[in-house]
């Protein structure tokens, strides 16, 4: 069965960096577009970044452009999110997910069908 396990979250001060990882198993990872989402307390889950099957196409939410980088290693079944210049508003539970179809919107959660349990990111000012 599809399994997605996020790791790498933690607590950092504003301006710091974190690198999230998502370990995928139970499916052909290289055949799926992937994405990262986040959810802050009391807010809806929002798309952060998406990536195509071989990483040639990436999409980012405006709020993270220039600070976050999504990447993948298909040989290791790993998805990454490098987060730099973190801000308190970046805090939340971060999820990785598989996209139903690469033609669907990269930042809309309705286009994703398998989710991990999330990893917590807390950025203090």
GROMACS .gro file of N, CA and C in nm:
model
  375
    1UNK      N    1   0.083  -0.118   0.000
    1UNK     CA    2   0.000   0.000   0.000
    1UNK      C    3   0.088   0.125   0.000
    2UNK      N    4   0.032   0.233  -0.048
    2UNK     CA    5   0.106   0.359  -0.053
    2UNK      C    6   0.138   0.407   0.089
    3UNK      N    7   0.263   0.442   0.107
    3UNK     CA    8   0.303   0.496   0.236
    3UNK      C    9   0.394   0.617   0.213
    4UNK      N   10   0.364   0.725   0.282
    4UNK     CA   11   0.444   0.848   0.276
    4UNK      C   12   0.478   0.888   0.418
    5UNK      N   13   0.607   0.904   0.446
    5UNK     CA   14   0.651   0.938   0.581
    5UNK      C   15   0.739   1.062   0.576
    6UNK      N   16   0.690   1.169   0.636
    6UNK     CA   17   0.765   1.293   0.640
    6UNK      C   18   0.859   1.296   0.760
    7UNK      N   19   0.968   1.368   0.743
    7UNK     CA   20   1.063   1.388   0.853
    7UNK      C   21   1.139   1.517   0.830
    8UNK      N   22   1.212   1.560   0.932
    8UNK     CA   23   1.296   1.679   0.919
    8UNK      C   24   1.240   1.805   0.980
    9UNK      N   25   1.119   1.798   1.031
    9UNK     CA   26   1.062   1.916   1.094
    9UNK      C   27   1.131   1.947   1.225
   10UNK      N   28   1.099   2.062   1.280
   10UNK     CA   29   1.160   2.103   1.407
   10UNK      C   30   1.128   2.246   1.438
   11UNK      N   31   1.199   2.299   1.537
   11UNK     CA   32   1.181   2.437   1.580
   11UNK      C   33   1.305   2.517   1.544
   12UNK      N   34   1.283   2.629   1.477
   12UNK     CA   35   1.393   2.716   1.438
   12UNK      C   36   1.354   2.860   1.460
   13UNK      N   37   1.453   2.946   1.464
   13UNK     CA   38   1.426   3.088   1.472
   13UNK      C   39   1.404   3.145   1.332
   14UNK      N   40   1.336   3.257   1.327
   14UNK     CA   41   1.314   3.325   1.199
   14UNK      C   42   1.447   3.349   1.130
   15UNK      N   43   1.448   3.325   0.999
   15UNK     CA   44   1.570   3.339   0.922
   15UNK      C   45   1.646   3.208   0.906
   16UNK      N   46   1.608   3.109   0.982
   16UNK     CA   47   1.676   2.980   0.977
   16UNK      C   48   1.629   2.893   0.862
   17UNK      N   49   1.683   2.772   0.858
   17UNK     CA   50   1.653   2.678   0.749
   17UNK      C   51   1.618   2.541   0.805
   18UNK      N   52   1.539   2.469   0.727
   18UNK     CA   53   1.509   2.330   0.754
   18UNK      C   54   1.498   2.257   0.621
   19UNK      N   55   1.527   2.128   0.624
   19UNK     CA   56   1.508   2.046   0.505
   19UNK      C   57   1.416   1.930   0.541
   20UNK      N   58   1.300   1.929   0.481
   20UNK     CA   59   1.205   1.822   0.502
   20UNK      C   60   1.228   1.710   0.401
   21UNK      N   61   1.204   1.589   0.445
   21UNK     CA   62   1.212   1.472   0.357
   21UNK      C   63   1.081   1.396   0.362
   22UNK      N   64   1.051   1.328   0.255
   22UNK     CA   65   0.933   1.242   0.248
   22UNK      C   66   0.978   1.111   0.186
   23UNK      N   67   0.968   1.005   0.263
   23UNK     CA   68   1.006   0.872   0.216
   23UNK      C   69   0.882   0.802   0.163
   24UNK      N   70   0.888   0.761   0.037
   24UNK     CA   71   0.773   0.700  -0.029
   24UNK      C   72   0.795   0.550  -0.048
   25UNK      N   73   0.689   0.474  -0.034
   25UNK     CA   74   0.696   0.329  -0.058
   25UNK      C   75   0.559   0.278  -0.100
   26UNK      N   76   0.558   0.159  -0.161
   26UNK     CA   77   0.432   0.096  -0.199
   26UNK      C   78   0.379   0.135  -0.334
   27UNK      N   79   0.455   0.214  -0.409
   27UNK     CA   80   0.413   0.253  -0.542
   27UNK      C   81   0.536   0.295  -0.622
   28UNK      N   82   0.516   0.313  -0.753
   28UNK     CA   83   0.628   0.353  -0.839
   28UNK      C   84   0.645   0.504  -0.828
   29UNK      N   85   0.736   0.543  -0.741
   29UNK     CA   86   0.754   0.684  -0.706
   29UNK      C   87   0.780   0.771  -0.829
   30UNK      N   88   0.863   0.724  -0.919
   30UNK     CA   89   0.900   0.805  -1.035
   30UNK      C   90   0.785   0.829  -1.131
   31UNK      N   91   0.676   0.757  -1.111
   31UNK     CA   92   0.560   0.772  -1.199
   31UNK      C   93   0.460   0.875  -1.152
   32UNK      N   94   0.489   0.938  -1.040
   32UNK     CA   95   0.392   1.030  -0.981
   32UNK      C   96   0.449   1.170  -0.962
   33UNK      N   97   0.369   1.270  -1.000
   33UNK     CA   98   0.397   1.406  -0.954
   33UNK      C   99   0.367   1.411  -0.805
   34UNK      N  100   0.438   1.498  -0.736
   34UNK     CA  101   0.428   1.504  -0.590
   34UNK      C  102   0.413   1.647  -0.544
   35UNK      N  103   0.374   1.663  -0.419
   35UNK     CA  104   0.360   1.798  -0.366
   35UNK      C  105   0.380   1.804  -0.216
   36UNK      N  106   0.403   1.924  -0.169
   36UNK     CA  107   0.410   1.955  -0.026
   36UNK      C  108   0.297   2.051   0.008
   37UNK      N  109   0.234   2.026   0.119
   37UNK     CA  110   0.128   2.110   0.171
   37UNK      C  111   0.158   2.143   0.317
   38UNK      N  112   0.091   2.242   0.370
   38UNK     CA  113   0.105   2.275   0.511
   38UNK      C  114  -0.028   2.322   0.566
   39UNK      N  115  -0.040   2.304   0.698
   39UNK     CA  116  -0.161   2.348   0.766
   39UNK      C  117  -0.125   2.407   0.901
   40UNK      N  118  -0.163   2.531   0.919
   40UNK     CA  119  -0.143   2.598   1.047
   40UNK      C  120  -0.270   2.583   1.131
   41UNK      N  121  -0.259   2.591   1.263
   41UNK     CA  122  -0.377   2.577   1.349
   41UNK      C  123  -0.485   2.676   1.310
   42UNK      N  124  -0.607   2.627   1.295
   42UNK     CA  125  -0.719   2.713   1.262
   42UNK      C  126  -0.728   2.756   1.118
   43UNK      N  127  -0.635   2.706   1.036
   43UNK     CA  128  -0.635   2.744   0.894
   43UNK      C  129  -0.652   2.620   0.806
   44UNK      N  130  -0.691   2.645   0.683
   44UNK     CA  131  -0.704   2.535   0.588
   44UNK      C  132  -0.567   2.491   0.539
   45UNK      N  133  -0.560   2.366   0.496
   45UNK     CA  134  -0.436   2.317   0.439
   45UNK      C  135  -0.412   2.388   0.306
   46UNK      N  136  -0.288   2.428   0.283
   46UNK     CA  137  -0.256   2.503   0.161
   46UNK      C  138  -0.138   2.439   0.088
   47UNK      N  139  -0.141   2.452  -0.044
   47UNK     CA  140  -0.032   2.399  -0.124
   47UNK      C  141   0.092   2.486  -0.111
   48UNK      N  142   0.207   2.422  -0.097
   48UNK     CA  143   0.333   2.493  -0.083
   48UNK      C  144   0.416   2.480  -0.211
   49UNK      N  145   0.429   2.356  -0.259
   49UNK     CA  146   0.512   2.333  -0.377
   49UNK      C  147   0.473   2.202  -0.443
   50UNK      N  148   0.491   2.195  -0.575
   50UNK     CA  149   0.466   2.073  -0.649
   50UNK      C  150   0.581   2.045  -0.744
   51UNK      N  151   0.595   1.919  -0.782
   51UNK     CA  152   0.705   1.880  -0.870
   51UNK      C  153   0.661   1.771  -0.965
   52UNK      N  154   0.713   1.775  -1.086
   52UNK     CA  155   0.678   1.675  -1.186
   52UNK      C  156   0.754   1.545  -1.159
   53UNK      N  157   0.728   1.445  -1.241
   53UNK     CA  158   0.781   1.312  -1.214
   53UNK      C  159   0.933   1.306  -1.208
   54UNK      N  160   0.999   1.380  -1.296
   54UNK     CA  161   1.146   1.380  -1.297
   54UNK      C  162   1.206   1.512  -1.252
   55UNK      N  163   1.121   1.596  -1.196
   55UNK     CA  164   1.172   1.718  -1.133
   55UNK      C  165   1.195   1.835  -1.225
   56UNK      N  166   1.156   1.822  -1.351
   56UNK     CA  167   1.185   1.931  -1.445
   56UNK      C  168   1.092   2.049  -1.428
   57UNK      N  169   0.973   2.022  -1.376
   57UNK     CA  170   0.874   2.128  -1.358
   57UNK      C  171   0.841   2.140  -1.209
   58UNK      N  172   0.851   2.260  -1.158
   58UNK     CA  173   0.817   2.287  -1.018
   58UNK      C  174   0.722   2.405  -1.011
   59UNK      N  175   0.641   2.405  -0.909
   59UNK     CA  176   0.547   2.514  -0.884
   59UNK      C  177   0.554   2.550  -0.736
   60UNK      N  178   0.536   2.678  -0.709
   60UNK     CA  179   0.545   2.725  -0.571
   60UNK      C  180   0.433   2.823  -0.540
   61UNK      N  181   0.389   2.819  -0.416
   61UNK     CA  182   0.299   2.923  -0.369
   61UNK      C  183   0.376   3.055  -0.366
   62UNK      N  184   0.307   3.163  -0.394
   62UNK     CA  185   0.373   3.294  -0.396
   62UNK      C  186   0.443   3.323  -0.264
   63UNK      N  187   0.386   3.276  -0.157
   63UNK     CA  188   0.440   3.307  -0.023
   63UNK      C  189   0.576   3.243   0.003
   64UNK      N  190   0.613   3.142  -0.077
   64UNK     CA  191   0.740   3.073  -0.051
   64UNK      C  192   0.839   3.083  -0.167
   65UNK      N  193   0.798   3.145  -0.276
   65UNK     CA  194   0.887   3.157  -0.392
   65UNK      C  195   1.016   3.228  -0.355
   66UNK      N  196   1.127   3.172  -0.400
   66UNK     CA  197   1.257   3.230  -0.371
   66UNK      C  198   1.315   3.187  -0.238
   67UNK      N  199   1.235   3.120  -0.155
   67UNK     CA  200   1.283   3.075  -0.023
   67UNK      C  201   1.282   2.923  -0.011
   68UNK      N  202   1.184   2.858  -0.073
   68UNK     CA  203   1.171   2.712  -0.064
   68UNK      C  204   1.208   2.649  -0.198
   69UNK      N  205   1.262   2.528  -0.191
   69UNK     CA  206   1.295   2.452  -0.311
   69UNK      C  207   1.248   2.309  -0.294
   70UNK      N  208   1.167   2.263  -0.387
   70UNK     CA  209   1.122   2.125  -0.388
   70UNK      C  210   1.211   2.046  -0.483
   71UNK      N  211   1.244   1.924  -0.444
   71UNK     CA  212   1.326   1.839  -0.529
   71UNK      C  213   1.294   1.693  -0.498
   72UNK      N  214   1.347   1.604  -0.578
   72UNK     CA  215   1.320   1.462  -0.557
   72UNK      C  216   1.440   1.379  -0.602
   73UNK      N  217   1.451   1.261  -0.542
   73UNK     CA  218   1.552   1.163  -0.581
   73UNK      C  219   1.476   1.034  -0.611
   74UNK      N  220   1.450   1.008  -0.737
   74UNK     CA  221   1.369   0.892  -0.773
   74UNK      C  222   1.440   0.760  -0.745
   75UNK      N  223   1.571   0.762  -0.745
   75UNK     CA  224   1.646   0.640  -0.716
   75UNK      C  225   1.630   0.598  -0.570
   76UNK      N  226   1.604   0.695  -0.484
   76UNK     CA  227   1.591   0.668  -0.340
   76UNK      C  228   1.447   0.681  -0.292
   77UNK      N  229   1.355   0.709  -0.382
   77UNK     CA  230   1.214   0.729  -0.344
   77UNK      C  231   1.199   0.839  -0.239
   78UNK      N  232   1.267   0.948  -0.259
   78UNK     CA  233   1.264   1.058  -0.163
   78UNK      C  234   1.219   1.188  -0.228
   79UNK      N  235   1.138   1.260  -0.154
   79UNK     CA  236   1.095   1.394  -0.191
   79UNK      C  237   1.148   1.489  -0.085
   80UNK      N  238   1.195   1.607  -0.128
   80UNK     CA  239   1.253   1.703  -0.034
   80UNK      C  240   1.184   1.838  -0.044
   81UNK      N  241   1.196   1.912   0.065
   81UNK     CA  242   1.158   2.053   0.065
   81UNK      C  243   1.263   2.128   0.145
   82UNK      N  244   1.347   2.202   0.074
   82UNK     CA  245   1.446   2.287   0.140
   82UNK      C  246   1.381   2.421   0.170
   83UNK      N  247   1.383   2.460   0.296
   83UNK     CA  248   1.316   2.582   0.339
   83UNK      C  249   1.421   2.675   0.399
   84UNK      N  250   1.439   2.789   0.336
   84UNK     CA  251   1.535   2.889   0.383
   84UNK      C  252   1.462   3.017   0.421
   85UNK      N  253   1.531   3.102   0.493
   85UNK     CA  254   1.473   3.232   0.534
   85UNK      C  255   1.334   3.213   0.593
   86UNK      N  256   1.323   3.121   0.685
   86UNK     CA  257   1.193   3.088   0.742
   86UNK      C  258   1.135   3.204   0.821
   87UNK      N  259   1.002   3.212   0.814
   87UNK     CA  260   0.928   3.316   0.884
   87UNK      C  261   0.830   3.249   0.979
   88UNK      N  262   0.787   3.321   1.083
   88UNK     CA  263   0.688   3.263   1.175
   88UNK      C  264   0.563   3.213   1.104
   89UNK      N  265   0.523   3.281   0.998
   89UNK     CA  266   0.403   3.238   0.925
   89UNK      C  267   0.423   3.110   0.845
   90UNK      N  268   0.544   3.059   0.839
   90UNK     CA  269   0.569   2.930   0.777
   90UNK      C  270   0.540   2.813   0.872
   91UNK      N  271   0.512   2.843   0.995
   91UNK     CA  272   0.486   2.738   1.093
   91UNK      C  273   0.363   2.658   1.057
   92UNK      N  274   0.368   2.529   1.085
   92UNK     CA  275   0.254   2.443   1.057
   92UNK      C  276   0.295   2.299   1.044
   93UNK      N  277   0.197   2.218   1.017
   93UNK     CA  278   0.220   2.075   0.992
   93UNK      C  279   0.238   2.058   0.841
   94UNK      N  280   0.350   2.003   0.802
   94UNK     CA  281   0.383   1.989   0.660
   94UNK      C  282   0.361   1.845   0.615
   95UNK      N  283   0.291   1.833   0.503
   95UNK     CA  284   0.255   1.703   0.448
   95UNK      C  285   0.312   1.686   0.308
   96UNK      N  286   0.349   1.564   0.273
   96UNK     CA  287   0.375   1.534   0.134
   96UNK      C  288   0.259   1.451   0.081
   97UNK      N  289   0.241   1.454  -0.050
   97UNK     CA  290   0.126   1.387  -0.109
   97UNK      C  291   0.154   1.349  -0.254
   98UNK      N  292   0.083   1.248  -0.300
   98UNK     CA  293   0.091   1.208  -0.441
   98UNK      C  294  -0.023   1.274  -0.518
   99UNK      N  295   0.010   1.321  -0.640
   99UNK     CA  296  -0.093   1.386  -0.722
   99UNK      C  297  -0.163   1.283  -0.808
  100UNK      N  298  -0.294   1.295  -0.818
  100UNK     CA  299  -0.373   1.200  -0.898
  100UNK      C  300  -0.326   1.200  -1.043
  101UNK      N  301  -0.304   1.318  -1.096
  101UNK     CA  302  -0.264   1.333  -1.235
  101UNK      C  303  -0.173   1.453  -1.245
  102UNK      N  304  -0.070   1.441  -1.325
  102UNK     CA  305   0.022   1.554  -1.338
  102UNK      C  306  -0.042   1.670  -1.412
  103UNK      N  307  -0.157   1.650  -1.471
  103UNK     CA  308  -0.225   1.758  -1.541
  103UNK      C  309  -0.311   1.842  -1.446
  104UNK      N  310  -0.330   1.793  -1.325
  104UNK     CA  311  -0.409   1.869  -1.228
  104UNK      C  312  -0.323   1.976  -1.162
  105UNK      N  313  -0.390   2.068  -1.095
  105UNK     CA  314  -0.319   2.179  -1.032
  105UNK      C  315  -0.220   2.129  -0.927
  106UNK      N  316  -0.099   2.182  -0.933
  106UNK     CA  317   0.005   2.137  -0.841
  106UNK      C  318  -0.017   2.184  -0.699
  107UNK      N  319  -0.095   2.290  -0.680
  107UNK     CA  320  -0.109   2.348  -0.547
  107UNK      C  321  -0.250   2.333  -0.489
  108UNK      N  322  -0.332   2.258  -0.555
  108UNK     CA  323  -0.469   2.235  -0.506
  108UNK      C  324  -0.478   2.097  -0.443
  109UNK      N  325  -0.520   2.091  -0.318
  109UNK     CA  326  -0.522   1.962  -0.249
  109UNK      C  327  -0.622   1.865  -0.310
  110UNK      N  328  -0.720   1.917  -0.382
  110UNK     CA  329  -0.818   1.828  -0.444
  110UNK      C  330  -0.754   1.737  -0.550
  111UNK      N  331  -0.637   1.776  -0.598
  111UNK     CA  332  -0.569   1.697  -0.698
  111UNK      C  333  -0.480   1.587  -0.643
  112UNK      N  334  -0.479   1.572  -0.510
  112UNK     CA  335  -0.391   1.476  -0.445
  112UNK      C  336  -0.472   1.369  -0.374
  113UNK      N  337  -0.419   1.246  -0.375
  113UNK     CA  338  -0.500   1.137  -0.322
  113UNK      C  339  -0.434   1.053  -0.214
  114UNK      N  340  -0.306   1.069  -0.189
  114UNK     CA  341  -0.240   0.996  -0.081
  114UNK      C  342  -0.158   1.095   0.000
  115UNK      N  343  -0.167   1.085   0.131
  115UNK     CA  344  -0.105   1.184   0.219
  115UNK      C  345  -0.026   1.114   0.329
  116UNK      N  346   0.082   1.180   0.369
  116UNK     CA  347   0.154   1.135   0.488
  116UNK      C  348   0.087   1.191   0.611
  117UNK      N  349   0.147   1.164   0.728
  117UNK     CA  350   0.091   1.212   0.854
  117UNK      C  351   0.143   1.348   0.894
  118UNK      N  352   0.245   1.395   0.826
  118UNK     CA  353   0.294   1.529   0.850
  118UNK      C  354   0.412   1.537   0.945
  119UNK      N  355   0.486   1.647   0.933
  119UNK     CA  356   0.596   1.678   1.023
  119UNK      C  357   0.582   1.825   1.064
  120UNK      N  358   0.601   1.852   1.192
  120UNK     CA  359   0.574   1.986   1.246
  120UNK      C  360   0.693   2.079   1.224
  121UNK      N  361   0.662   2.198   1.179
  121UNK     CA  362   0.761   2.305   1.164
  121UNK      C  363   0.714   2.422   1.248
  122UNK      N  364   0.803   2.468   1.335
  122UNK     CA  365   0.771   2.583   1.421
  122UNK      C  366   0.881   2.686   1.406
  123UNK      N  367   0.842   2.806   1.366
  123UNK     CA  368   0.939   2.914   1.346
  123UNK      C  369   0.907   3.025   1.446
  124UNK      N  370   1.003   3.056   1.529
  124UNK     CA  371   0.983   3.158   1.631
  124UNK      C  372   1.047   3.289   1.587
  125UNK      N  373   0.988   3.398   1.633
  125UNK     CA  374   1.038   3.531   1.594
  125UNK      C  375   1.146   3.579   1.689
   0.00000   0.00000   0.00000
